[in-house]
């Protein structure tokens, strides 16, 4: 007979189950991106996921000489997120370098899943953004389905940033490029593949919350902060500053707030900490967009706030029973 | 209406009450019983019989060994064969009185009929004395001597008696069956405890996965209220099914919206909590003069072919019960005394039941398998699950680092060992294993410190005098 301490039962939710749920939640966004961009996007996705898994496998087996951890699905999540954050035109070897940095540097050197401070996919992306700026700012804007008539151009945020610097006003630029909200919500306006369809991302987010994989507070606090702060700027000067809805729907904000800021490992443990974390991300993102030199800002904002997580975990604790 | 429950943490394991329809059946008396003298929290009782003595069922065989202790009665009639050490279910030696059963003769004055006596004594002292003489202890798990619980320290006043019918542990159904089959006795017992405490309000709390019990007890309470004023103030409360609702602290929070301070007692917030089976034992001790010599035990598990709720004499060997029901199933890997969340894995099936034995649960290897532990993914699920609002991931880390100061600061001593953290952790980290060890260590340190402080205060006092 087995004799071991209580409890004698265990919930069926394992790390792999949770991570697989994240993959499932990402599927709508993945499918939509492939529908819009076709085989090129499929290639980026495949290279990214395979490289992430391979890099993790090789490092755990041959450098750390431990049991491989790829069975926990977390490398797959990183792979998909990295791919969704890259332009479809990214050459395969650049994608591979991104994966190498994401897994090899941002994850494994910290000790693997659970030990890393920064979100691996974002570290990979930002590394590429800095090292290969030409590839990373060269986007395709599909005109039909499956990427048939794609033309290249800048993202809406990039277009507006550029335009503003040349002295145009926001409404003029919006009209000139024909950006409409329904288009941003359902279809594609250029940018990384993961930004292709807001609805697809939200569907995944709702799935994660419903399955209790994540709590909604971090995401809601980012979205709320972005909406509120951009509203103030926009009302003060609509010619200079983009409006709240535009900010919410562009520049990877949804993908970042639903899937990357909510990464367990690199976000605070408590709800209170999570809300502060979200406010920080929302605020920094907007400051970069409005006043910085990068048009998007989301990746940097999340990475900056990642570094505050240990502090937030120190400050905010769970409410304890019977202690004031 | 929102379903009421406790406010912090908790988990929802499948309740698996597969023995819920099994009526309480009386187990035949075994040929030998082994009655332990330490069946309660506090000092062990002192044997008052000698080898060779003839005893009757219900006869005192051991007397309280201190203030916090309880009487022990023989559960059978027969001859005392030996008094000495025997291995308990964990394999540790405990002093037991071995009695070879002969016939079934009971002490005079014990009423074993089913006649219901609804009129209750009015004198609290008399009630408490009878409870003490009946050897009644808490049957919800802690086996705290009931007469001690019913004599609150001076200056503390009870405002609410809570009768715990949650039975929040999966699988167990003996409280449920008791509520259904002995509802009247439980409610009368409740009124008696209420009278002993001199409190106006009593709440019988039942989880809403037992609607039949809620309905039945509500009816019984109404019927008795119509009969006598002694039953005024007894209410039935339905609580949302959530583990560990039956934990004393959680139940007080759910029922009274009050929280017991760390290190404090329920009475500090005006609460006394007793289990439904304790209320039944009180009824029997006070109304029928019948001491606590038998209790109901759920025998269950998916791999066990004969689910049952049995009325078992105290001191019955576990393997006697199991053999009666067809033996240990081949694929059972673990037998647990109690429920799957807080119960104890049994190392020795030759051990005998105690007053507080509430269940025998068989689990297969598959069911009780622990995952290999991987690294913490900081998902916070353990903290969300902890009903004490602790942060198990943090306690685990601090315990591994041996940081006793931080462990105490982060309240490892408040852990109630409910197992919610380990149950929830997706990385399979043995959180509670580590935490319970740290908890023991910190409690030791705190105790030593308190003792040192007391000694210092006394020394200072002696100096000034
Ligand atoms: S066992 Fe202790 S630490 Fe774990 S959930 Fe229960 S009270 Fe919290
Ligand atoms: S539940 Fe397990 S993996 Fe999640 S934070 Fe707690 S210890 Fe870490």
Coordinates of N, CA, C and O and ligand atoms in Angstrom, one line a residue, chain B residues 382 385-388 390 392 395 414-422 432 435, ligand 1:
Chain B
X382 N -2.1 28.2 -6.8 CA -2.0 27.8 -5.4 C -2.5 28.9 -4.5 O -3.2 28.6 -3.5
X385 N -6.2 29.2 -4.6 CA -6.9 28.1 -3.9 C -6.8 28.1 -2.4 O -7.6 27.6 -1.7
X386 N -5.7 28.8 -1.9 CA -5.5 28.7 -0.4 C -6.6 29.4 0.3 O -6.8 30.6 0.2
X387 N -7.4 28.7 1.2 CA -8.5 29.2 1.9 C -8.0 30.1 3.1 O -8.8 30.8 3.7
X388 N -6.7 30.1 3.3 CA -6.2 31.0 4.4 C -5.5 32.2 3.8 O -5.0 33.1 4.5
X390 N -2.9 32.4 2.0 CA -1.4 32.3 2.0 C -0.9 32.2 0.5 O -1.7 32.0 -0.4
X392 N 1.3 29.8 -1.2 CA 2.1 28.6 -1.1 C 3.4 28.6 -1.9 O 4.4 28.0 -1.5
X395 N 5.8 30.3 0.2 CA 6.2 29.5 1.4 C 7.1 28.4 1.0 O 8.1 28.1 1.7
X414 N -0.3 29.7 9.8 CA -1.8 29.8 9.6 C -2.3 28.6 8.8 O -3.5 28.4 8.6
X415 N -1.4 27.9 8.1 CA -1.8 26.8 7.2 C -2.7 25.8 7.9 O -2.4 25.4 9.0
X416 N -3.8 25.5 7.3 CA -4.7 24.5 7.9 C -4.5 23.1 7.3 O -5.3 22.2 7.6
X417 N -3.5 22.9 6.5 CA -3.2 21.6 5.9 C -4.3 21.0 5.1 O -4.5 19.8 5.0
X418 N -5.0 21.9 4.4 CA -6.2 21.5 3.7 C -5.8 20.8 2.3 O -6.6 20.0 1.8
X419 N -4.6 21.1 1.9 CA -4.2 20.5 0.6 C -4.6 21.1 -0.7 O -4.3 20.6 -1.7
X420 N -5.3 22.2 -0.6 CA -5.8 22.9 -1.8 C -4.7 23.3 -2.7 O -4.8 23.2 -3.9
X421 N -3.6 23.7 -2.1 CA -2.4 24.2 -2.9 C -1.9 23.1 -3.7 O -1.7 23.2 -5.0
X422 N -1.6 22.0 -3.1 CA -0.9 20.9 -3.8 C -1.9 20.3 -4.8 O -1.6 20.0 -6.0
X432 N 2.4 21.2 -0.2 CA 2.0 21.0 1.2 C 3.1 20.2 2.0 O 3.3 20.4 3.2
X435 N 5.5 22.7 3.0 CA 4.9 23.7 3.9 C 4.6 23.1 5.2 O 4.8 23.8 6.3
Ligands
LIG1 S1 -2.5 23.4 2.8 FE1 -2.0 25.3 3.8 S2 -0.9 26.5 2.3 FE2 -1.9 24.9 1.2 S3 -3.9 25.7 0.6 FE3 -4.3 24.7 2.6 S4 -4.0 26.3 4.1 FE4 -3.1 27.1 2.2

